[in-house]
mmCIF file of C-alpha atoms and ligand atoms in Angstrom:
data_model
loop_
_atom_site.group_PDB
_atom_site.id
_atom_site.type_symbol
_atom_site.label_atom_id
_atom_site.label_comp_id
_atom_site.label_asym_id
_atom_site.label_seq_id
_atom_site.Cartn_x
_atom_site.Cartn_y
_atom_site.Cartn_z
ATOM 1 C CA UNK A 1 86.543 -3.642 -345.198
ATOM 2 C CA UNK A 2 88.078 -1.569 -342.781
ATOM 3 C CA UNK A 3 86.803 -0.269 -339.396
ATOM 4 C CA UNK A 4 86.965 3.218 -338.874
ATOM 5 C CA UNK A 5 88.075 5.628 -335.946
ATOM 6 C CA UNK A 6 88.247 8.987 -334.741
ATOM 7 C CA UNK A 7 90.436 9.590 -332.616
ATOM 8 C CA UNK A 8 90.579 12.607 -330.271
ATOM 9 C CA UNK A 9 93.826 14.280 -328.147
ATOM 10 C CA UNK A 10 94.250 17.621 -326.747
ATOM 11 C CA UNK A 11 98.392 17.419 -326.368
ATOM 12 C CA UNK A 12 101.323 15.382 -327.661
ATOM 13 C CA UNK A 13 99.476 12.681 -329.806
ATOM 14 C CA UNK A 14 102.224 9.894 -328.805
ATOM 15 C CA UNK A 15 98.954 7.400 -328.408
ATOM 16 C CA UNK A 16 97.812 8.457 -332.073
ATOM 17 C CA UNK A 17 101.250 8.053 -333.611
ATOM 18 C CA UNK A 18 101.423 4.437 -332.051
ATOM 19 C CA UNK A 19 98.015 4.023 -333.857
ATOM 20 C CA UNK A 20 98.887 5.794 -336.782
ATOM 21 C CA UNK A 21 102.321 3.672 -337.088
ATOM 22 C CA UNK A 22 100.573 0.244 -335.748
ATOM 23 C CA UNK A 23 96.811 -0.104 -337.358
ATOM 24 C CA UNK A 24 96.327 2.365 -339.743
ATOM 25 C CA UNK A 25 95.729 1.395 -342.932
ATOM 26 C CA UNK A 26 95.391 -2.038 -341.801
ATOM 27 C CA UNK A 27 92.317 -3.282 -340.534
ATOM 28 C CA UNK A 28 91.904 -0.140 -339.098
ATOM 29 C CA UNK A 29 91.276 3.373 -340.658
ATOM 30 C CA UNK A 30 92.007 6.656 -338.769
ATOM 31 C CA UNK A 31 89.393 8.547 -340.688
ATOM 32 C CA UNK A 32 89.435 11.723 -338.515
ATOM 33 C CA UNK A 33 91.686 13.636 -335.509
ATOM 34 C CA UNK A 34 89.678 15.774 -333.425
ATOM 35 C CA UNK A 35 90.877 18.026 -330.355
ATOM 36 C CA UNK A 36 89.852 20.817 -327.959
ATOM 37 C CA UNK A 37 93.137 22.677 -328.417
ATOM 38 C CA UNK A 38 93.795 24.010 -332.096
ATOM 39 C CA UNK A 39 97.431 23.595 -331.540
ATOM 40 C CA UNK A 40 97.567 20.021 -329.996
ATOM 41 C CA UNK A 41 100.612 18.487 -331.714
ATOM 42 C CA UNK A 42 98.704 15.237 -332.207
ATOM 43 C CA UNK A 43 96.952 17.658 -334.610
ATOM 44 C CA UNK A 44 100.299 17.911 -336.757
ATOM 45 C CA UNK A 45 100.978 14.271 -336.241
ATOM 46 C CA UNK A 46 97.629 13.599 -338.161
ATOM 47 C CA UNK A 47 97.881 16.008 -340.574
ATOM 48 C CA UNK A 48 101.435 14.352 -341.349
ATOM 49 C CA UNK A 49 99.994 11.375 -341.888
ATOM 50 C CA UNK A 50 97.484 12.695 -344.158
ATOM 51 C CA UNK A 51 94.676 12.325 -341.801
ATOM 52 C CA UNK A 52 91.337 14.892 -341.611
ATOM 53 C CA UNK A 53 91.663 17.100 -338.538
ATOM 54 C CA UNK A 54 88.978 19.134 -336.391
ATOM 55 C CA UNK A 55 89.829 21.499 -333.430
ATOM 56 C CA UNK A 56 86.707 21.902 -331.163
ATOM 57 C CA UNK A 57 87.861 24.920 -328.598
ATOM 58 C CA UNK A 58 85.003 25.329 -326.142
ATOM 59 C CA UNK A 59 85.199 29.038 -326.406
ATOM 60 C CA UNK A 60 83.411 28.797 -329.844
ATOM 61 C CA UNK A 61 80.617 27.812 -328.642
ATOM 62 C CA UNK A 62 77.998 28.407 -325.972
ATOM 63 C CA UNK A 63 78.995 25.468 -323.329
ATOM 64 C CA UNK A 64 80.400 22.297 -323.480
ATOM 65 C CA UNK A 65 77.100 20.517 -324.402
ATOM 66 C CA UNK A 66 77.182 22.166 -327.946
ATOM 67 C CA UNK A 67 80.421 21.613 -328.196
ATOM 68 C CA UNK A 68 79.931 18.057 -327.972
ATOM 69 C CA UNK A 69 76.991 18.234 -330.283
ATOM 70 C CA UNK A 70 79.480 20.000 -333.132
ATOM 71 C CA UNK A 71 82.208 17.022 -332.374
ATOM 72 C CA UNK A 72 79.529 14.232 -332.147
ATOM 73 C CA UNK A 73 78.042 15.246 -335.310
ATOM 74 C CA UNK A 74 82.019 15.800 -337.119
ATOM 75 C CA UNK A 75 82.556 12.237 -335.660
ATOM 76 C CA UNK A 76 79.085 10.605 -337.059
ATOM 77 C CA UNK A 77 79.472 12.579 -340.448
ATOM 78 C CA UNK A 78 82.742 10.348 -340.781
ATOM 79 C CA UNK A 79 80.887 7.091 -340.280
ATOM 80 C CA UNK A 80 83.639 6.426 -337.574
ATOM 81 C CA UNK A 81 82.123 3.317 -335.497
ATOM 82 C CA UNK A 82 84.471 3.973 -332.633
ATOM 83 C CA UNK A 83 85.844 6.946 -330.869
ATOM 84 C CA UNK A 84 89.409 6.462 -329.047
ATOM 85 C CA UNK A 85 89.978 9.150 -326.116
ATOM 86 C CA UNK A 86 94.202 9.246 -326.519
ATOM 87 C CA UNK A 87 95.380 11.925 -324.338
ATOM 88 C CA UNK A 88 91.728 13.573 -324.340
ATOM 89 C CA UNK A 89 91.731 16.384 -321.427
ATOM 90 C CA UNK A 90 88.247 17.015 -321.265
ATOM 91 C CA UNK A 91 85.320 15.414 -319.755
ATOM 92 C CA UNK A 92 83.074 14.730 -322.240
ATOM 93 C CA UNK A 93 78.575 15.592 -321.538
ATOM 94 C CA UNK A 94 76.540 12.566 -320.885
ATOM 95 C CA UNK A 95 74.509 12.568 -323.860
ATOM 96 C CA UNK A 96 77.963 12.847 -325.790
ATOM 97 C CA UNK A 97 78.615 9.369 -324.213
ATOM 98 C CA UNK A 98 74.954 8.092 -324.816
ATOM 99 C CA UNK A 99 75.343 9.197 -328.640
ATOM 100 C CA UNK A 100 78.150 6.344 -328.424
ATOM 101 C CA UNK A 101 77.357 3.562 -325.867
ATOM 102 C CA UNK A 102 80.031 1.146 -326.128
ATOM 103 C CA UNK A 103 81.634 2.850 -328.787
ATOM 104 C CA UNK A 104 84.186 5.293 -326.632
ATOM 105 C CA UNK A 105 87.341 4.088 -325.322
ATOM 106 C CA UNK A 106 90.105 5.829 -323.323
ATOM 107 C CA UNK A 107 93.989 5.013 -322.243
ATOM 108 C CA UNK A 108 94.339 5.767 -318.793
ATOM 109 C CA UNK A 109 98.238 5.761 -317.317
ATOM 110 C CA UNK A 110 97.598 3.686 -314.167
ATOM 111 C CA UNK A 111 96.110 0.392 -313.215
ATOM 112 C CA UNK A 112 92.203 1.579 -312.660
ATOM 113 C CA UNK A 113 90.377 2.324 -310.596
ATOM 114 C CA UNK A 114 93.549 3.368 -308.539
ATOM 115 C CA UNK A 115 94.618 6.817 -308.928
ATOM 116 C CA UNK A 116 91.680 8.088 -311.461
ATOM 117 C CA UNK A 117 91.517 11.697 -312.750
ATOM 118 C CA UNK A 118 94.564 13.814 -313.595
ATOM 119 C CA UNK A 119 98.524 13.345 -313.261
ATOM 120 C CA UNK A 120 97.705 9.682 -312.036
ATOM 121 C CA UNK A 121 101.449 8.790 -312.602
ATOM 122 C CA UNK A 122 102.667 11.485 -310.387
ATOM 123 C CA UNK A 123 99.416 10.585 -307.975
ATOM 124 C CA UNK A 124 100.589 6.970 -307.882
ATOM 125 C CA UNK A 125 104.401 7.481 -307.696
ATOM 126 C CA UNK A 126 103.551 9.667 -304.566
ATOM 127 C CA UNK A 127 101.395 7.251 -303.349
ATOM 128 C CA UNK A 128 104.599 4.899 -303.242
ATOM 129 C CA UNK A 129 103.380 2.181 -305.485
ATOM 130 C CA UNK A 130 105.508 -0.922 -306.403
ATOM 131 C CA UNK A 131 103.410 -2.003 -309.222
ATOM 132 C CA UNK A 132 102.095 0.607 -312.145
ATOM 133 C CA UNK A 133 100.318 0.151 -315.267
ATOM 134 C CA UNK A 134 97.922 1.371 -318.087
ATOM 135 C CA UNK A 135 94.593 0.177 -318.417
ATOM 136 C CA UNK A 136 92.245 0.417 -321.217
ATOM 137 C CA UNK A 137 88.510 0.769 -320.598
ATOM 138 C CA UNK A 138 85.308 2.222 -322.161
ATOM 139 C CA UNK A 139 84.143 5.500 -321.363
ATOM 140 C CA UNK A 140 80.903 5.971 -319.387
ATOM 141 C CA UNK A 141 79.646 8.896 -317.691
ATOM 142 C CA UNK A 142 82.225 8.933 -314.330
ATOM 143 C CA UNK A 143 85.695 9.886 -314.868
ATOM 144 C CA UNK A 144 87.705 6.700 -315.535
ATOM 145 C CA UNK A 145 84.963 4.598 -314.230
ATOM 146 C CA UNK A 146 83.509 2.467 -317.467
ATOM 147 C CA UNK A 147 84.270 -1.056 -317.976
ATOM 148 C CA UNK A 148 87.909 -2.450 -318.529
ATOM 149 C CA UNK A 149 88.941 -4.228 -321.483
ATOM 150 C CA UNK A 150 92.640 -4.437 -321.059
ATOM 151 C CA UNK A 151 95.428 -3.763 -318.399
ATOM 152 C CA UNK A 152 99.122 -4.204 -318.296
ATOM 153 C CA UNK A 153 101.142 -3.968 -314.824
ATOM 154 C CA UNK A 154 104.597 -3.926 -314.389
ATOM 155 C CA UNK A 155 106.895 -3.462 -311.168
ATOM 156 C CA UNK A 156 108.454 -0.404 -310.820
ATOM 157 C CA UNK A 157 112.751 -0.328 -310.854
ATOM 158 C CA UNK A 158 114.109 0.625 -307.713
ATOM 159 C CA UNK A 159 114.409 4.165 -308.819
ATOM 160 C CA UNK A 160 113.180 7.224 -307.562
ATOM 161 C CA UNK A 161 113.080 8.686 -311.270
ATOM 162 C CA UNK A 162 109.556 9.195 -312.414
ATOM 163 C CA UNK A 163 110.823 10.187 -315.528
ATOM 164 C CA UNK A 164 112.091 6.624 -315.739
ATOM 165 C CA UNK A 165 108.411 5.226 -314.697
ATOM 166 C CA UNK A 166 106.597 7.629 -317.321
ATOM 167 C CA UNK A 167 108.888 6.184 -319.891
ATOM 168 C CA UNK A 168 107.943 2.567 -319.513
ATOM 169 C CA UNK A 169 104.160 3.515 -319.050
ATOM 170 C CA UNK A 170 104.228 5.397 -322.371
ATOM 171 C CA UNK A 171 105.856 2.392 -324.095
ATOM 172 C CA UNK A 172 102.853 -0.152 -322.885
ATOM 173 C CA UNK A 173 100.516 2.465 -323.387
ATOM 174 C CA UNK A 174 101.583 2.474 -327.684
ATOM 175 C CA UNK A 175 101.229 -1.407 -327.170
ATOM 176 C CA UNK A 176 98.133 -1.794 -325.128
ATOM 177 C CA UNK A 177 95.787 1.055 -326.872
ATOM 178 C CA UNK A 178 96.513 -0.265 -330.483
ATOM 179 C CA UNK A 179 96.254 -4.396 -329.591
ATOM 180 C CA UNK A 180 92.614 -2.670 -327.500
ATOM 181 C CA UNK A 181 91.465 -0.845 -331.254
ATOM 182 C CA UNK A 182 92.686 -4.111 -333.468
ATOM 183 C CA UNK A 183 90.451 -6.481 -330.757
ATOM 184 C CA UNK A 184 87.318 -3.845 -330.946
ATOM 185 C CA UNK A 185 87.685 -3.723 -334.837
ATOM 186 C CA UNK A 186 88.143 -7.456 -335.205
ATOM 187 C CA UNK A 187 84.703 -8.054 -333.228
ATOM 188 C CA UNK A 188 86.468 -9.839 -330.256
ATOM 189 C CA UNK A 189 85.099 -7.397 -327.631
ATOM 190 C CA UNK A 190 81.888 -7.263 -326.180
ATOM 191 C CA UNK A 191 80.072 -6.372 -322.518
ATOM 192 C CA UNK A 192 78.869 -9.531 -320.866
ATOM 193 C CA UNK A 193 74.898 -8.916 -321.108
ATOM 194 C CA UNK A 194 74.396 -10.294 -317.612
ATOM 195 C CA UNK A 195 77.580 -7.969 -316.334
ATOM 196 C CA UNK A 196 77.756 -4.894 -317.498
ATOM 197 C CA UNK A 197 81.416 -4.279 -315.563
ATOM 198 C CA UNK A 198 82.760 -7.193 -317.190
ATOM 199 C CA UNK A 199 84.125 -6.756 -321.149
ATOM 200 C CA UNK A 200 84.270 -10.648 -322.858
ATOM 201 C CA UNK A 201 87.605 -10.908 -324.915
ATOM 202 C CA UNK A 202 87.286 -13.451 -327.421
ATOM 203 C CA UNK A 203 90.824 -13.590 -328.743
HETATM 204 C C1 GRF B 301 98.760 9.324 -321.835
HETATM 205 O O1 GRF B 301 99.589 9.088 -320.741
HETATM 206 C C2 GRF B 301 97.380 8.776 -321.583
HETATM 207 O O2 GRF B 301 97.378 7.644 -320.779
HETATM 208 C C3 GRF B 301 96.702 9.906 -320.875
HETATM 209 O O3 GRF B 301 97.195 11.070 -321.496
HETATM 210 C C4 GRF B 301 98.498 10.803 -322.023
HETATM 211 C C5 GRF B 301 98.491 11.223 -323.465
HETATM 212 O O4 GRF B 301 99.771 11.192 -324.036
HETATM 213 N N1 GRF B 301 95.256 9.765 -320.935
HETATM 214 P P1 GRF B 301 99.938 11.415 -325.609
HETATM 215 O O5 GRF B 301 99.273 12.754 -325.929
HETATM 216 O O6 GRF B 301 99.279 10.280 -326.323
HETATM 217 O O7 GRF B 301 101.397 11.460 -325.850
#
């Protein structure tokens, strides 16, 4: 039987094509695409895949808490058992992320906690670092802050070229998020019930 995802993105969808092209239809189904902006191209990529989509734009609805009852409820009405944040803009409410306790994940384009939040590659390239990365944790109520599961570093070239540096962080992000879902799906992943920072791999 296979395990199924939604998976939500509010921009290019690179993250969902590297799932879509990697696990889907494997042991892994991609049974819904959900965003905040109708015209998110990850919202084409699914559709070109022949995958459900859902647009959630806050303005249609009174605040961001019943937004995230509308996409909560969309996600739970598609019996997905995990929900992967790929390229996901927003912050999501708390009880969004209490409606799914261990059951959110997010790719995050730098080697967490360092350089959290928004345009993190351009924060860490600034910043002058000699090693980057992508990490990929589960989502709890801080911004970038829940538990990591995986993380890949790798020194930067001596370039000045951040185009260069985005370039190799996208490619380990379409390794990393997929080899994250297939180790969640295959039951290999769990929180240490005496740690709750540290995620047991069971490869
Ligand atoms: C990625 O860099 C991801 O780490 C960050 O947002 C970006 C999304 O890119 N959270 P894409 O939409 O998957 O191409």
């Amino acid at each position: 039987m296979s395990f199924p995802i939604v998976v939500l993105v509010s921009g290019e969808g690179s993250n969902l094509q590297a799932l879509v092209d990697t696990v889907h239809g494997t042991e892994v189904e991609i049974v819904g695409v959900g965003s905040n902006k109708p015209d998110a191209r990850g919202l084409e990529r699914a559709r070109a895949a022949g995958i459900q989509t859902a647009a959630f734009p806050k303005r249609d609805y009174a605040g961001r808490p019943e937004r995230d009852v509308a996409l909560g409820d969309w996600i739970e009405s598609l019996g997905a058992e995990l929900v992967v944040l790929a390229g996901f803009m927003e912050i999501l409410s708390p009880d969004f992320i209490q409606r799914f306790p261990t059951r959110i994940v997010n790719v995050h384009p730098t080697l967490l906690p360092a350089f959290a939040g928004i345009h993190s590659i351009e924060q860490a390239f600034n910043y002058g670092v000699k090693v980057a990365g992508v990490t990929v944790h589960f989502v709890d109520e801080g911004v970038d802050s829940g538990p990591i599961i995986l993380q890949q570093a790798f020194e930067l070239p001596y370039s000045r070229d951040i185009a260069v540096v985005e370039q190799r962080i996208h490619e380990i992000e379409h390794e990393l998020l997929p080899r994250a879902v297939r180790l969640i799906a295959g039951g290999k992943v769990s929180i240490d019930p005496s740690d709750p920072r540290w995620v047991v791999i069971d490869e």
